[in-house]
Amino acid sequence: MTAKRRTAMAVLLAAVMLLSGCQMLDGQEAWTPQESDAISIASDGSVTEIVQEVLDQSYYDLAELESMINSEVEAYNTENGADSVKIMSLNGEDSSVTLKLWYASASDYAEFNNTEFYYGSIINAQLEGYLFDTSFYRINNGAASGNTVDSGTVFENMAAQVVIVQAPLEVHVDGEVTFTSSNAEMISSDTVNANGEQEETEALVLPSSAVYEGEETTYAEQKIANRVYIIYE
C-alpha cells in the first residue's frame, strides 16, 4: 500500500505479512490485476479492491490474521452501516498474499482508505470542485491516440463517467475508456495504470502537473500532481 492509506489499513497489511498460506474465503476474481494495488468499479458504483503483497518471511497465524482484518472491517461497518465493506477472499501461496475487499460505494472506499476517490459524471465532478486542469490523451481501442488535448475536448460529453484517483493505482472500469489524464497509461480498453507519471511533452505545464524536480512541494501540490482522471463510456 502507498503512504496515502490510513493507519488502520497499514495495520491490516502488516497482519497479512504473517501469512504464508490461507483458504479462499469467498469468490473468485474475474479480472486479474497487474499492479499490487488495484480496484474495479462496477456499474452500480460498488468497488472491489485487490491488494497483492510479496512476503519476505513465511509465518503462519491464520487466527490472528483473520481477527485483525475482521476487527478493522467490523469497526468501519459499525460506524457506517452493515455491509459497507466486505472481505471477499484471502489467499496465500508460497511468498505472495492476495486480499480482496468489496466496498458498497466510492465514498466507502475513499473513507476506509483515507484517500481521494471520485466516481460519477463529469458534470457532477465539476460541481464537487474538480477542475480537470491537466492535459488528456484521447483513447481509442485501449491506446493513446495523437497529442494531448485540454479539458475542453473532454467536456464535449459531460454525461460521461469519470473516476478520479490518487496514484499509484490500477483501475478497471465497466466500460471503454475514452480519455485519461496524461499521467497514466493504458493496460487495456477498460483498465488503466494510474501511475501518476507525467510523460515528457511540449505541451503547456498545467497546475496539476507542476511538481518540479529539486523543489520542495507541499502535500496539496503533490496530491494534485498525483491526481489521475479516467473518463469512460
mmCIF file of C-alpha atoms in Angstrom:
data_model
loop_
_atom_site.group_PDB
_atom_site.id
_atom_site.type_symbol
_atom_site.label_atom_id
_atom_site.label_comp_id
_atom_site.label_asym_id
_atom_site.label_seq_id
_atom_site.Cartn_x
_atom_site.Cartn_y
_atom_site.Cartn_z
ATOM 1 C CA MET A 1 0.000 0.000 0.000
ATOM 2 C CA THR A 2 1.113 3.571 -0.535
ATOM 3 C CA ALA A 3 1.592 6.325 2.005
ATOM 4 C CA LYS A 4 -1.872 7.696 1.309
ATOM 5 C CA ARG A 5 -3.551 4.738 3.034
ATOM 6 C CA ARG A 6 -4.953 5.063 6.546
ATOM 7 C CA THR A 7 -3.003 3.756 9.533
ATOM 8 C CA ALA A 8 -5.551 1.054 10.241
ATOM 9 C CA MET A 9 -5.229 -0.257 6.705
ATOM 10 C CA ALA A 10 -1.462 -0.359 7.156
ATOM 11 C CA VAL A 11 -2.019 -2.473 10.263
ATOM 12 C CA LEU A 12 -4.219 -4.788 8.230
ATOM 13 C CA LEU A 13 -1.476 -5.292 5.663
ATOM 14 C CA ALA A 14 1.063 -5.757 8.409
ATOM 15 C CA ALA A 15 -1.124 -8.615 9.559
ATOM 16 C CA VAL A 16 -1.064 -10.033 6.060
ATOM 17 C CA MET A 17 2.705 -10.251 6.413
ATOM 18 C CA LEU A 18 2.148 -13.018 8.970
ATOM 19 C CA LEU A 19 0.610 -15.301 6.375
ATOM 20 C CA SER A 20 2.194 -17.985 4.241
ATOM 21 C CA GLY A 21 -0.961 -19.923 3.314
ATOM 22 C CA CYS A 22 -4.712 -19.439 3.604
ATOM 23 C CA GLN A 23 -8.005 -20.810 2.373
ATOM 24 C CA MET A 24 -10.206 -18.855 -0.062
ATOM 25 C CA LEU A 25 -12.882 -17.093 1.972
ATOM 26 C CA ASP A 26 -15.307 -16.241 -0.798
ATOM 27 C CA GLY A 27 -15.449 -15.585 -4.541
ATOM 28 C CA GLN A 28 -13.077 -15.616 -7.477
ATOM 29 C CA GLU A 29 -11.572 -12.724 -9.408
ATOM 30 C CA ALA A 30 -12.978 -12.359 -12.917
ATOM 31 C CA TRP A 31 -10.347 -9.715 -13.637
ATOM 32 C CA THR A 32 -6.699 -10.232 -12.752
ATOM 33 C CA PRO A 33 -4.767 -7.024 -11.994
ATOM 34 C CA GLN A 34 -1.131 -6.482 -12.906
ATOM 35 C CA GLU A 35 -0.284 -3.974 -10.161
ATOM 36 C CA SER A 36 -0.001 -4.631 -6.432
ATOM 37 C CA ASP A 37 -2.919 -2.345 -5.567
ATOM 38 C CA ALA A 38 -5.901 -2.304 -7.910
ATOM 39 C CA ILE A 39 -9.609 -1.542 -7.973
ATOM 40 C CA SER A 40 -12.544 -2.479 -10.179
ATOM 41 C CA ILE A 41 -15.629 -0.251 -10.355
ATOM 42 C CA ALA A 42 -18.980 -1.892 -11.148
ATOM 43 C CA SER A 43 -21.872 -0.216 -12.935
ATOM 44 C CA ASP A 44 -23.706 0.197 -9.606
ATOM 45 C CA GLY A 45 -20.789 2.169 -8.146
ATOM 46 C CA SER A 46 -19.504 -0.574 -5.867
ATOM 47 C CA VAL A 47 -15.742 -1.028 -5.721
ATOM 48 C CA THR A 48 -13.631 -4.169 -5.479
ATOM 49 C CA GLU A 49 -10.051 -3.745 -4.300
ATOM 50 C CA ILE A 50 -7.334 -6.357 -4.768
ATOM 51 C CA VAL A 51 -4.123 -5.969 -2.771
ATOM 52 C CA GLN A 52 -1.187 -8.221 -3.609
ATOM 53 C CA GLU A 53 1.873 -8.442 -1.375
ATOM 54 C CA VAL A 54 5.109 -10.388 -1.704
ATOM 55 C CA LEU A 55 6.391 -11.651 1.632
ATOM 56 C CA ASP A 56 9.990 -11.706 2.835
ATOM 57 C CA GLN A 57 9.193 -14.197 5.575
ATOM 58 C CA SER A 58 6.960 -17.251 5.924
ATOM 59 C CA TYR A 59 4.993 -17.178 9.155
ATOM 60 C CA TYR A 60 1.533 -18.670 9.527
ATOM 61 C CA ASP A 61 -1.007 -17.373 12.010
ATOM 62 C CA LEU A 62 -4.394 -17.513 10.336
ATOM 63 C CA ALA A 63 -6.382 -16.862 13.520
ATOM 64 C CA GLU A 64 -4.524 -13.638 14.276
ATOM 65 C CA LEU A 65 -4.722 -12.504 10.666
ATOM 66 C CA GLU A 66 -8.467 -13.095 10.385
ATOM 67 C CA SER A 67 -9.047 -11.400 13.709
ATOM 68 C CA MET A 68 -7.225 -8.226 12.718
ATOM 69 C CA ILE A 69 -8.892 -7.953 9.318
ATOM 70 C CA ASN A 70 -12.358 -8.644 10.706
ATOM 71 C CA SER A 71 -11.835 -6.120 13.501
ATOM 72 C CA GLU A 72 -10.928 -3.382 11.038
ATOM 73 C CA VAL A 73 -13.891 -4.078 8.762
ATOM 74 C CA GLU A 74 -16.369 -4.514 11.611
ATOM 75 C CA ALA A 75 -15.304 -1.224 13.184
ATOM 76 C CA TYR A 76 -15.934 0.594 9.924
ATOM 77 C CA ASN A 77 -19.298 -1.094 9.342
ATOM 78 C CA THR A 78 -20.427 -0.255 12.878
ATOM 79 C CA GLU A 79 -19.917 3.434 12.159
ATOM 80 C CA ASN A 80 -21.082 3.473 8.540
ATOM 81 C CA GLY A 81 -23.701 0.756 8.150
ATOM 82 C CA ALA A 82 -23.668 -3.017 7.852
ATOM 83 C CA ASP A 83 -22.001 -4.465 4.756
ATOM 84 C CA SER A 84 -20.355 -1.167 3.760
ATOM 85 C CA VAL A 85 -17.115 -3.163 3.425
ATOM 86 C CA LYS A 86 -16.789 -6.915 2.983
ATOM 87 C CA ILE A 87 -13.847 -9.297 2.932
ATOM 88 C CA MET A 88 -14.335 -11.336 -0.230
ATOM 89 C CA SER A 89 -11.244 -13.522 -0.225
ATOM 90 C CA LEU A 90 -7.818 -14.031 1.256
ATOM 91 C CA ASN A 91 -5.273 -16.252 -0.481
ATOM 92 C CA GLY A 92 -1.720 -17.174 0.378
ATOM 93 C CA GLU A 93 0.613 -19.142 -1.853
ATOM 94 C CA ASP A 94 4.380 -19.505 -1.485
ATOM 95 C CA SER A 95 5.626 -15.964 -0.705
ATOM 96 C CA SER A 96 2.631 -13.996 -2.001
ATOM 97 C CA VAL A 97 -0.685 -12.984 -0.461
ATOM 98 C CA THR A 98 -3.780 -11.605 -2.179
ATOM 99 C CA LEU A 99 -6.516 -9.820 -0.255
ATOM 100 C CA LYS A 100 -9.805 -8.899 -1.923
ATOM 101 C CA LEU A 101 -12.183 -6.345 -0.385
ATOM 102 C CA TRP A 102 -15.584 -5.109 -1.562
ATOM 103 C CA TYR A 103 -16.942 -1.602 -0.890
ATOM 104 C CA ALA A 104 -20.614 -0.681 -1.279
ATOM 105 C CA SER A 105 -19.784 2.743 -2.711
ATOM 106 C CA ALA A 106 -16.992 5.031 -3.846
ATOM 107 C CA SER A 107 -17.339 7.026 -0.628
ATOM 108 C CA ASP A 108 -16.824 3.855 1.434
ATOM 109 C CA TYR A 109 -13.610 3.120 -0.460
ATOM 110 C CA ALA A 110 -12.398 6.698 -0.005
ATOM 111 C CA GLU A 111 -13.186 6.846 3.706
ATOM 112 C CA PHE A 112 -11.939 3.373 4.598
ATOM 113 C CA ASN A 113 -8.609 4.044 2.870
ATOM 114 C CA ASN A 114 -8.425 7.754 3.736
ATOM 115 C CA THR A 115 -7.755 8.670 0.126
ATOM 116 C CA GLU A 116 -9.179 10.852 -2.606
ATOM 117 C CA PHE A 117 -11.602 8.975 -4.829
ATOM 118 C CA TYR A 118 -14.450 10.163 -7.046
ATOM 119 C CA TYR A 119 -16.848 8.236 -9.258
ATOM 120 C CA GLY A 120 -19.694 9.796 -11.244
ATOM 121 C CA SER A 121 -20.428 12.011 -14.225
ATOM 122 C CA ILE A 122 -18.070 14.742 -15.417
ATOM 123 C CA ILE A 123 -20.603 17.464 -14.681
ATOM 124 C CA ASN A 124 -21.097 16.250 -11.117
ATOM 125 C CA ALA A 125 -17.339 16.048 -10.637
ATOM 126 C CA GLN A 126 -17.127 19.721 -11.586
ATOM 127 C CA LEU A 127 -19.842 20.515 -9.054
ATOM 128 C CA GLU A 128 -17.671 18.714 -6.472
ATOM 129 C CA GLY A 129 -14.841 21.129 -7.279
ATOM 130 C CA TYR A 130 -12.662 19.113 -9.639
ATOM 131 C CA LEU A 131 -11.129 21.436 -12.224
ATOM 132 C CA PHE A 132 -9.844 18.928 -14.803
ATOM 133 C CA ASP A 133 -6.901 21.335 -15.084
ATOM 134 C CA THR A 134 -4.493 18.990 -16.795
ATOM 135 C CA SER A 135 -3.759 17.559 -20.230
ATOM 136 C CA PHE A 136 -5.508 14.442 -21.512
ATOM 137 C CA TYR A 137 -4.941 11.678 -24.024
ATOM 138 C CA ARG A 138 -7.763 10.556 -26.239
ATOM 139 C CA ILE A 139 -8.023 6.753 -26.027
ATOM 140 C CA ASN A 140 -9.023 4.580 -28.972
ATOM 141 C CA ASN A 141 -9.209 0.782 -28.624
ATOM 142 C CA GLY A 142 -7.147 0.845 -25.450
ATOM 143 C CA ALA A 143 -4.312 3.048 -26.725
ATOM 144 C CA ALA A 144 -3.495 6.753 -26.557
ATOM 145 C CA SER A 145 -4.144 8.463 -29.863
ATOM 146 C CA GLY A 146 -2.225 11.543 -31.050
ATOM 147 C CA ASN A 147 -1.123 14.517 -28.984
ATOM 148 C CA THR A 148 -2.583 15.609 -25.688
ATOM 149 C CA VAL A 149 -5.754 17.687 -25.571
ATOM 150 C CA ASP A 150 -7.147 20.048 -22.950
ATOM 151 C CA SER A 151 -10.245 19.644 -20.825
ATOM 152 C CA GLY A 152 -12.407 21.411 -23.407
ATOM 153 C CA THR A 153 -12.264 18.292 -25.559
ATOM 154 C CA VAL A 154 -13.124 16.084 -22.603
ATOM 155 C CA PHE A 155 -16.128 18.288 -21.787
ATOM 156 C CA GLU A 156 -17.753 17.534 -25.133
ATOM 157 C CA ASN A 157 -19.580 14.714 -23.351
ATOM 158 C CA MET A 158 -20.442 15.986 -19.882
ATOM 159 C CA ALA A 159 -22.534 12.889 -19.132
ATOM 160 C CA ALA A 160 -19.554 10.540 -19.478
ATOM 161 C CA GLN A 161 -18.391 8.739 -16.350
ATOM 162 C CA VAL A 162 -15.163 9.783 -14.664
ATOM 163 C CA VAL A 163 -13.058 8.137 -11.992
ATOM 164 C CA ILE A 164 -10.611 10.366 -10.127
ATOM 165 C CA VAL A 165 -7.968 8.622 -8.023
ATOM 166 C CA GLN A 166 -4.655 9.177 -6.332
ATOM 167 C CA ALA A 167 -1.718 7.437 -7.982
ATOM 168 C CA PRO A 168 -0.395 4.819 -7.951
ATOM 169 C CA LEU A 169 -3.370 2.540 -8.522
ATOM 170 C CA GLU A 170 -4.590 0.196 -11.247
ATOM 171 C CA VAL A 171 -8.193 0.981 -12.220
ATOM 172 C CA HIS A 172 -10.605 -1.332 -14.045
ATOM 173 C CA VAL A 173 -13.941 0.136 -15.203
ATOM 174 C CA ASP A 174 -17.230 -1.232 -16.503
ATOM 175 C CA GLY A 175 -16.978 0.354 -19.943
ATOM 176 C CA GLU A 176 -14.496 1.607 -22.513
ATOM 177 C CA VAL A 177 -12.001 4.309 -21.573
ATOM 178 C CA THR A 178 -12.179 7.374 -23.853
ATOM 179 C CA PHE A 179 -9.727 9.759 -22.121
ATOM 180 C CA THR A 180 -7.110 9.658 -19.390
ATOM 181 C CA SER A 181 -5.060 12.426 -17.885
ATOM 182 C CA SER A 182 -1.531 12.302 -19.267
ATOM 183 C CA ASN A 183 -0.084 10.903 -16.010
ATOM 184 C CA ALA A 184 -1.463 7.425 -16.690
ATOM 185 C CA GLU A 185 -1.008 4.601 -19.162
ATOM 186 C CA MET A 186 -3.426 2.132 -20.694
ATOM 187 C CA ILE A 187 -3.305 -1.583 -19.917
ATOM 188 C CA SER A 188 -6.378 -2.480 -21.982
ATOM 189 C CA SER A 189 -9.510 -0.744 -23.258
ATOM 190 C CA ASP A 190 -11.097 -0.917 -19.788
ATOM 191 C CA THR A 191 -8.051 -0.899 -17.498
ATOM 192 C CA VAL A 192 -5.655 1.937 -16.642
ATOM 193 C CA ASN A 193 -2.393 2.033 -14.739
ATOM 194 C CA ALA A 194 -2.840 5.313 -12.865
ATOM 195 C CA ASN A 195 0.866 5.613 -12.103
ATOM 196 C CA GLY A 196 0.990 9.409 -11.750
ATOM 197 C CA GLU A 197 3.954 9.650 -14.089
ATOM 198 C CA GLN A 198 3.779 12.650 -16.394
ATOM 199 C CA GLU A 199 5.103 11.983 -19.893
ATOM 200 C CA GLU A 200 7.555 14.372 -21.487
ATOM 201 C CA THR A 201 5.651 16.594 -23.890
ATOM 202 C CA GLU A 202 5.970 20.051 -25.372
ATOM 203 C CA ALA A 203 2.543 20.960 -24.054
ATOM 204 C CA LEU A 204 1.907 23.726 -21.564
ATOM 205 C CA VAL A 205 2.685 22.684 -17.981
ATOM 206 C CA LEU A 206 -0.594 22.923 -16.104
ATOM 207 C CA PRO A 207 -1.087 23.284 -12.322
ATOM 208 C CA SER A 208 -1.954 19.616 -11.853
ATOM 209 C CA SER A 209 1.413 18.538 -13.287
ATOM 210 C CA ALA A 210 3.524 21.310 -11.779
ATOM 211 C CA VAL A 211 5.845 19.401 -9.467
ATOM 212 C CA TYR A 212 9.411 20.249 -10.284
ATOM 213 C CA GLU A 213 12.477 18.158 -9.623
ATOM 214 C CA GLY A 214 14.665 19.617 -6.907
ATOM 215 C CA GLU A 215 11.929 21.857 -5.496
ATOM 216 C CA GLU A 216 10.139 21.140 -2.251
ATOM 217 C CA THR A 217 6.395 20.729 -2.714
ATOM 218 C CA THR A 218 3.514 20.878 -0.290
ATOM 219 C CA TYR A 219 1.223 17.932 0.386
ATOM 220 C CA ALA A 220 -1.573 19.684 -1.515
ATOM 221 C CA GLU A 221 0.639 20.209 -4.570
ATOM 222 C CA GLN A 222 1.750 16.581 -4.556
ATOM 223 C CA LYS A 223 -1.855 15.435 -4.178
ATOM 224 C CA ILE A 224 -2.866 17.453 -7.248
ATOM 225 C CA ALA A 225 0.097 16.128 -9.221
ATOM 226 C CA ASN A 226 -0.818 12.541 -8.331
ATOM 227 C CA ARG A 227 -4.474 13.012 -9.253
ATOM 228 C CA VAL A 228 -5.453 10.846 -12.219
ATOM 229 C CA TYR A 229 -8.623 11.325 -14.297
ATOM 230 C CA ILE A 230 -10.142 8.383 -16.183
ATOM 231 C CA ILE A 231 -13.134 9.062 -18.449
ATOM 232 C CA TYR A 232 -15.158 6.211 -19.908
ATOM 233 C CA GLU A 233 -18.474 5.332 -21.517
#
